[in-house]
Short mmCIF file of C-alpha atoms in Angstrom, two decimals:
data_model
loop_
_atom_site.label_atom_id
_atom_site.label_comp_id
_atom_site.label_asym_id
_atom_site.label_seq_id
_atom_site.Cartn_x
_atom_site.Cartn_y
_atom_site.Cartn_z
CA MET T 293 0.06 0.00 -0.22
CA SER T 294 1.47 3.57 -1.03
CA THR T 295 1.70 5.71 1.82
CA THR T 296 0.14 9.03 1.66
CA SER T 297 1.56 12.37 0.70
CA PHE T 298 1.17 15.60 2.64
CA PRO T 299 2.33 19.43 1.58
CA PRO T 300 6.03 20.02 2.23
CA ARG T 301 6.32 21.17 5.76
CA THR T 302 9.67 23.14 7.34
CA ARG T 303 9.04 24.12 10.64
CA PRO T 304 9.66 21.87 13.65
CA ILE T 305 6.72 19.73 14.85
CA GLY T 306 5.01 20.23 18.12
CA MET T 307 5.36 17.78 21.20
CA GLY T 308 1.71 17.35 21.78
CA HIS T 309 0.87 14.66 19.49
CA LEU T 310 4.04 12.53 20.18
CA ARG T 311 2.66 10.68 23.15
CA ALA T 312 -0.15 9.33 21.15
CA PHE T 313 2.04 8.63 18.24
CA GLU T 314 4.31 6.40 20.90
CA ALA T 315 1.53 4.63 22.28
CA VAL T 316 -0.05 3.54 18.89
CA ALA T 317 3.37 2.55 17.41
CA ARG T 318 3.94 0.32 20.85
CA HIS T 319 0.57 -1.30 20.29
CA LEU T 320 0.17 -1.12 16.94
CA ASN T 321 -3.63 -0.77 18.00
CA PHE T 322 -5.31 2.56 18.15
CA ARG T 323 -7.99 1.22 20.65
CA ALA T 324 -5.28 0.02 23.09
CA ALA T 325 -3.56 3.38 22.66
CA ALA T 326 -6.60 5.05 23.52
CA ASP T 327 -7.37 2.88 26.40
CA GLU T 328 -3.85 3.64 27.69
CA LEU T 329 -3.91 7.29 27.19
CA SER T 330 -7.69 7.71 28.72
CA LEU T 331 -8.92 9.34 25.34
CA THR T 332 -11.13 7.95 22.93
CA GLN T 333 -10.17 6.21 19.54
CA SER T 334 -11.22 9.13 17.26
CA ALA T 335 -9.32 11.62 19.55
CA VAL T 336 -6.14 9.28 19.24
CA SER T 337 -6.88 8.94 15.34
CA ARG T 338 -6.95 12.67 14.99
CA GLN T 339 -3.80 13.17 17.01
CA ILE T 340 -1.87 10.85 14.54
CA GLN T 341 -3.69 12.60 11.51
CA ALA T 342 -2.23 16.10 12.78
CA LEU T 343 1.23 14.78 13.56
CA GLU T 344 1.62 12.99 10.07
CA SER T 345 0.23 16.74 8.76
CA GLU T 346 3.27 18.24 10.41
CA VAL T 347 5.71 15.77 9.63
CA GLY T 348 4.56 15.94 5.90
CA ILE T 349 4.57 11.97 5.38
CA ALA T 350 2.04 9.11 6.57
CA LEU T 351 3.47 7.55 9.69
CA PHE T 352 1.45 4.14 9.78
CA LEU T 353 0.05 1.92 6.99
CA ARG T 354 -3.68 1.51 8.02
CA HIS T 355 -5.35 -1.59 7.20
CA THR T 356 -8.68 -3.43 7.93
CA ARG T 357 -7.78 -4.91 11.48
CA ALA T 358 -4.34 -3.41 11.90
CA VAL T 359 -2.05 -0.64 11.75
CA GLU T 360 1.66 -1.02 10.69
CA LEU T 361 4.61 1.55 10.87
CA THR T 362 6.19 2.84 7.61
CA SER T 363 9.92 3.39 7.35
CA ALA T 364 9.44 7.17 8.33
CA GLY T 365 7.40 6.24 11.54
CA SER T 366 10.00 3.72 12.39
CA MET T 367 12.69 6.22 12.40
CA LEU T 368 10.24 8.87 14.36
CA LEU T 369 9.59 6.02 17.02
CA ARG T 370 13.46 5.53 17.94
CA ALA T 371 13.99 9.34 18.26
CA ALA T 372 10.53 9.63 20.19
CA THR T 373 11.07 6.73 22.96
CA GLY T 374 14.32 8.21 23.96
CA ALA T 375 13.20 11.79 23.99
CA LEU T 376 9.95 10.62 25.89
CA ASP T 377 11.70 8.64 28.52
CA ARG T 378 14.50 11.71 29.10
CA VAL T 379 11.35 13.93 29.13
CA ASP T 380 9.64 11.65 31.89
CA SER T 381 12.73 11.19 34.08
CA THR T 382 13.56 14.73 34.25
CA VAL T 383 9.73 15.40 35.24
CA ARG T 384 10.03 12.55 37.70
CA GLN T 385 13.17 14.39 39.06
CA ILE T 386 11.37 17.78 39.28
CA ARG T 387 8.43 16.43 40.98
CA GLN T 388 10.57 14.41 43.66
CA SER T 389 12.70 17.83 44.41
CA ALA T 390 9.46 19.88 44.68
CA GLY T 391 9.37 21.64 47.82
CA ARG T 392 12.75 20.35 49.19
CA ARG T 393 15.51 23.03 50.09
CA SER T 394 18.57 23.23 47.96
CA VAL T 395 21.41 25.56 47.64
CA ALA T 396 23.15 25.69 44.18
CA ILE T 397 26.90 26.73 44.20
CA THR T 398 28.86 27.76 41.24
CA THR T 399 32.62 27.79 41.92
CA TRP T 400 36.01 26.54 39.72
CA ALA T 401 36.79 23.22 39.52
CA SER T 402 40.14 23.27 41.61
CA PHE T 403 38.62 25.04 44.53
CA ALA T 404 35.30 22.77 44.44
CA SER T 405 37.66 19.54 44.42
CA MET T 406 40.31 20.71 46.82
CA TRP T 407 38.54 22.77 49.28
CA LEU T 408 34.67 22.71 49.41
CA ILE T 409 33.70 18.98 48.95
CA PRO T 410 36.14 17.77 51.43
CA ARG T 411 34.18 19.65 53.87
CA LEU T 412 30.63 19.30 52.60
CA GLU T 413 30.07 16.32 54.78
CA ASP T 414 30.29 18.81 57.73
CA PHE T 415 27.35 20.56 56.63
CA GLN T 416 25.49 17.68 55.31
CA ARG T 417 25.71 16.58 58.76
CA GLN T 418 24.24 19.52 60.39
CA HIS T 419 21.56 20.01 57.75
CA PRO T 420 20.40 16.63 56.00
CA ASP T 421 17.27 18.32 54.54
CA ILE T 422 19.23 20.51 52.33
CA ASP T 423 20.01 19.58 49.14
CA ILE T 424 23.54 20.97 47.24
CA ARG T 425 24.23 21.37 43.69
CA ILE T 426 27.78 22.26 42.70
CA ASP T 427 28.30 23.81 39.19
CA ALA T 428 32.41 23.64 38.72
CA THR T 429 33.21 26.21 36.08
CA ASP T 430 35.92 28.20 35.43
CA THR T 431 33.56 30.80 33.47
CA PRO T 432 32.06 33.42 35.62
CA VAL T 433 28.13 33.32 35.73
CA ASP T 434 25.60 36.05 36.14
CA LEU T 435 24.16 35.64 39.55
CA ASN T 436 21.46 38.13 38.46
CA THR T 437 20.32 35.36 35.88
CA ALA T 438 21.63 32.26 36.26
CA ASP T 439 20.07 29.44 38.21
CA VAL T 440 22.51 29.74 41.08
CA ASP T 441 22.30 30.72 44.78
CA LEU T 442 25.92 31.97 45.49
CA ALA T 443 29.22 32.17 43.51
CA LEU T 444 32.73 31.37 45.26
CA ARG T 445 35.01 33.47 43.41
CA TYR T 446 38.61 33.99 43.25
CA ALA T 447 39.70 37.71 42.18
CA VAL T 448 41.31 40.87 42.99
CA PRO T 449 39.22 43.21 45.29
CA GLN T 450 38.43 45.38 42.60
CA ALA T 451 36.79 42.92 40.59
CA VAL T 452 34.03 41.83 42.76
CA PRO T 453 30.67 43.23 43.96
CA ALA T 454 30.63 45.75 46.70
CA ASP T 455 28.97 42.96 49.16
CA ALA T 456 31.15 40.25 48.43
CA VAL T 457 32.34 38.88 51.73
CA ARG T 458 35.94 37.75 52.19
CA LEU T 459 36.73 34.09 52.75
CA PHE T 460 40.59 34.48 53.08
CA GLY T 461 43.38 35.72 51.21
CA GLU T 462 46.14 33.95 49.06
CA THR T 463 49.62 32.83 50.13
CA LEU T 464 51.89 30.86 48.07
CA THR T 465 54.58 28.75 49.36
CA PRO T 466 56.82 25.64 47.86
CA VAL T 467 55.32 22.45 48.82
CA ALA T 468 56.76 19.03 48.16
CA SER T 469 56.23 15.50 49.15
CA PRO T 470 58.16 13.98 52.06
CA TRP T 471 59.80 11.34 50.24
CA LEU T 472 60.91 13.44 47.26
CA LEU T 473 62.42 15.65 49.83
CA ARG T 474 64.41 12.63 51.28
CA THR T 475 66.05 12.20 47.88
CA HIS T 476 66.32 15.73 46.87
CA PRO T 477 66.66 17.99 50.32
CA ILE T 478 65.58 21.52 49.88
CA HIS T 479 67.42 23.64 52.33
CA ARG T 480 67.81 26.90 50.33
CA LEU T 481 66.49 28.23 47.14
CA GLU T 482 69.33 27.06 45.51
CA ASP T 483 68.34 23.35 46.01
CA LEU T 484 65.27 23.89 43.88
CA ALA T 485 67.67 23.55 40.71
CA ASN T 486 67.83 19.68 41.29
CA CYS T 487 64.08 19.11 41.38
CA ALA T 488 61.38 19.35 38.55
CA LEU T 489 59.47 22.45 39.37
CA ILE T 490 55.57 22.54 38.69
CA GLU T 491 53.32 25.70 37.95
CA ALA T 492 50.24 26.75 36.29
CA GLY T 493 50.85 26.53 32.57
CA ASP T 494 48.67 29.45 31.47
CA ALA T 495 49.34 31.83 34.38
CA HIS T 496 51.87 33.72 32.56
CA ARG T 497 49.20 34.78 29.95
CA THR T 498 46.53 36.13 32.26
CA ARG T 499 46.63 39.32 34.35
CA HIS T 500 47.11 38.89 38.28
CA LEU T 501 47.77 35.12 37.60
CA GLU T 502 51.28 35.83 37.04
CA TRP T 503 51.56 35.74 40.99
CA LEU T 504 51.23 31.96 40.67
CA THR T 505 54.62 31.55 38.79
CA TRP T 506 57.88 30.40 39.96
CA GLN T 507 59.65 33.56 38.58
CA ARG T 508 57.35 35.87 40.29
CA TRP T 509 58.12 34.17 43.36
CA LEU T 510 61.88 34.06 42.82
CA ASP T 511 62.05 37.62 41.84
CA GLU T 512 60.54 38.60 45.13
CA PHE T 513 63.61 36.93 47.20
CA ALA T 514 65.96 38.19 44.52
CA SER T 515 65.27 41.72 46.32
CA PRO T 516 67.89 42.30 49.28
CA ALA T 517 64.83 43.87 51.20
CA ARG T 518 62.79 40.72 50.88
CA ALA T 519 65.42 37.94 51.51
CA PRO T 520 65.01 35.88 54.56
CA LYS T 521 67.26 36.59 57.64
CA ASP T 522 68.07 32.98 57.17
CA ARG T 523 69.29 33.34 53.68
CA ARG T 524 72.89 31.68 53.08
CA THR T 525 73.52 33.33 49.72
CA ALA T 526 71.84 35.56 47.22
CA PRO T 527 69.21 33.89 45.70
CA PRO T 528 69.08 33.44 41.68
CA SER T 529 66.48 35.85 39.98
CA ARG T 530 66.46 33.15 37.00
CA LEU T 531 66.74 29.67 37.80
CA SER T 532 67.17 26.66 35.89
CA PRO T 533 65.51 23.33 37.39
CA GLN T 534 65.65 19.77 35.84
CA ARG T 535 62.50 20.32 34.32
CA TRP T 536 59.30 22.08 34.24
CA LEU T 537 55.88 20.61 34.72
CA TYR T 538 52.73 22.55 33.36
CA PHE T 539 49.24 22.35 34.02
CA ASN T 540 45.94 23.97 33.80
CA TYR T 541 44.33 23.43 37.15
CA ALA T 542 45.54 24.11 41.07
CA HIS T 543 44.43 20.25 41.68
CA GLN T 544 46.53 18.87 38.91
CA ILE T 545 49.68 20.88 40.24
CA VAL T 546 49.07 19.46 43.71
CA GLN T 547 48.81 16.01 42.81
CA ALA T 548 51.69 16.13 40.64
CA ALA T 549 53.59 17.37 43.95
CA LEU T 550 51.64 14.77 45.86
CA THR T 551 52.97 12.01 43.92
CA GLY T 552 56.80 13.03 44.00
CA GLN T 553 57.07 14.60 40.38
CA GLY T 554 58.45 17.78 41.59
CA VAL T 555 57.88 20.90 43.88
CA ALA T 556 54.98 22.89 43.25
CA LEU T 557 54.64 26.60 43.84
CA ALA T 558 51.10 26.08 45.90
CA ARG T 559 47.87 27.97 47.15
CA LEU T 560 48.23 27.89 50.71
CA PRO T 561 44.47 27.88 51.34
CA LEU T 562 44.11 24.83 49.04
CA VAL T 563 46.82 22.69 50.47
CA ALA T 564 46.55 23.49 54.14
CA GLU T 565 45.04 20.22 54.94
CA SER T 566 47.55 18.15 53.12
CA LEU T 567 50.44 20.14 55.19
CA ALA T 568 48.95 19.44 58.13
CA SER T 569 48.44 15.60 57.62
CA GLY T 570 51.98 15.59 56.06
CA ALA T 571 51.30 14.41 52.93
CA LEU T 572 53.16 17.55 51.74
CA VAL T 573 56.06 19.33 53.42
CA GLU T 574 56.79 23.09 53.10
CA PRO T 575 60.58 22.93 52.66
CA LEU T 576 61.20 26.50 52.68
CA PRO T 577 58.48 28.22 55.15
CA HIS T 578 60.09 31.37 55.58
CA HIS T 579 59.70 31.60 51.62
CA ARG T 580 55.99 32.53 51.61
CA ILE T 581 54.76 35.42 49.55
CA GLU T 582 51.10 36.83 49.45
CA SER T 583 49.51 37.77 46.33
CA PRO T 584 46.34 40.31 45.66
CA LEU T 585 44.20 37.21 45.01
CA VAL T 586 41.23 36.84 47.60
CA TYR T 587 38.85 33.97 47.73
CA TRP T 588 35.30 35.54 47.85
CA LEU T 589 31.72 34.52 48.73
CA VAL T 590 29.30 36.25 46.53
CA LEU T 591 25.47 35.57 47.49
CA ALA T 592 22.54 35.98 44.40
CA PRO T 593 20.46 38.70 45.21
CA ARG T 594 17.32 36.92 44.75
CA SER T 595 18.40 34.12 46.99
CA ALA T 596 20.20 35.87 49.62
CA GLN T 597 17.29 35.79 52.09
CA ARG T 598 16.23 32.10 51.83
CA PRO T 599 17.00 30.27 55.27
CA GLU T 600 18.98 27.70 53.50
CA VAL T 601 21.46 29.89 51.64
CA GLN T 602 22.03 31.87 54.86
CA ALA T 603 22.55 28.84 56.75
CA PHE T 604 25.11 27.50 53.72
CA ALA T 605 26.77 31.01 53.56
CA GLN T 606 27.18 30.68 57.45
CA TRP T 607 28.54 27.48 57.47
CA LEU T 608 31.18 28.57 54.71
CA GLN T 609 32.31 31.78 56.63
CA ALA T 610 32.94 29.34 59.97
CA GLN T 611 35.21 26.95 57.43
CA ALA T 612 36.83 29.87 56.08
CA ALA T 613 37.49 31.40 59.37
CA ALA T 614 39.26 27.90 60.12
CA THR T 615 41.35 28.18 57.13
CA ARG T 616 42.34 31.82 57.83
CA GLN T 617 43.65 30.25 61.55
CA ALA T 618 45.45 27.20 59.50
CA ILE T 619 47.20 29.59 57.42
CA GLY T 620 48.03 32.72 59.34
CA ASP T 621 45.83 34.67 57.28
CA VAL T 622 45.52 38.39 58.57
CA PRO T 623 43.37 40.25 56.10
CA ASP T 624 44.45 42.80 53.86
CA PRO T 625 43.48 46.25 55.26
CA ASP T 626 42.51 47.24 51.57
CA ALA T 627 40.31 44.19 50.77
CA MET T 628 38.54 45.03 54.48
CA ASP T 629 37.79 48.54 53.53
CA HIS T 630 36.41 47.37 50.19
CA LEU T 631 33.51 45.48 52.25
CA ASP T 632 32.77 48.39 54.29
#
């Protein structure tokens, strides 16, 4: 039997008739599909005819006592089944979460994996009825329009809103694994030449992130005014290590240091736990430098008054206070003035 022709169409089809089509295609029977959908057989037939008109070709071969899918109908069934399953799954998820309290956080991947996620169990224990969603992205989102409640950001004070809350500042220090230091002890800057040095590969190309480079750190201590009192010799402003290792993300840099692949110039707030546990060692503790970069909490205006968001923000600030104590962070007066 030949298929029916329809005028050519170019616009996308509507979703309204797909469920009727899927039911008829699954049962190959209009009456059974109508019973499943709690509709009359004629209503289902009209929906199929409307869909065929929208698609522009017959989807069923109609026989006296049965129907059969055309090749076009088979193609559409494969697509419709997966699409409807995904829609149904999403609707179930929405229905299950309706009425539940939740907090959506945006932050960058390294901070999420190295600082936030290891501490989340404490919040979940205190607030078991609050769901948490973390969106880890390096691209800042607009808190006025995005579906998030708060942002954790890493920026200079001039780059964040006036109501941003300072969590802690940035201190940089060399770190290495204990077993690497047993084979390559580091007592002074010159000893770094015997090791591989690990740093952010894109820091040289980004404003302010040049503070994360070894060269910036070496330049700090090349100045006699900045040199620590226990310095044995004048440190080099240029140093040639055994090799360089470059990574895009802070958690990759620290992971390489943890596995003994070299010495990392680490962000102290992100490695404080590893230093406390002994997984990493700070071989030159008198050679810390402060950077202008700061870790911030920014609340979305439309979410700031929700009790669950306030509870999470208060918990974050308590966790930040513990980090400040662990790293000896004294807030920068300029940063504190920014918040007044």
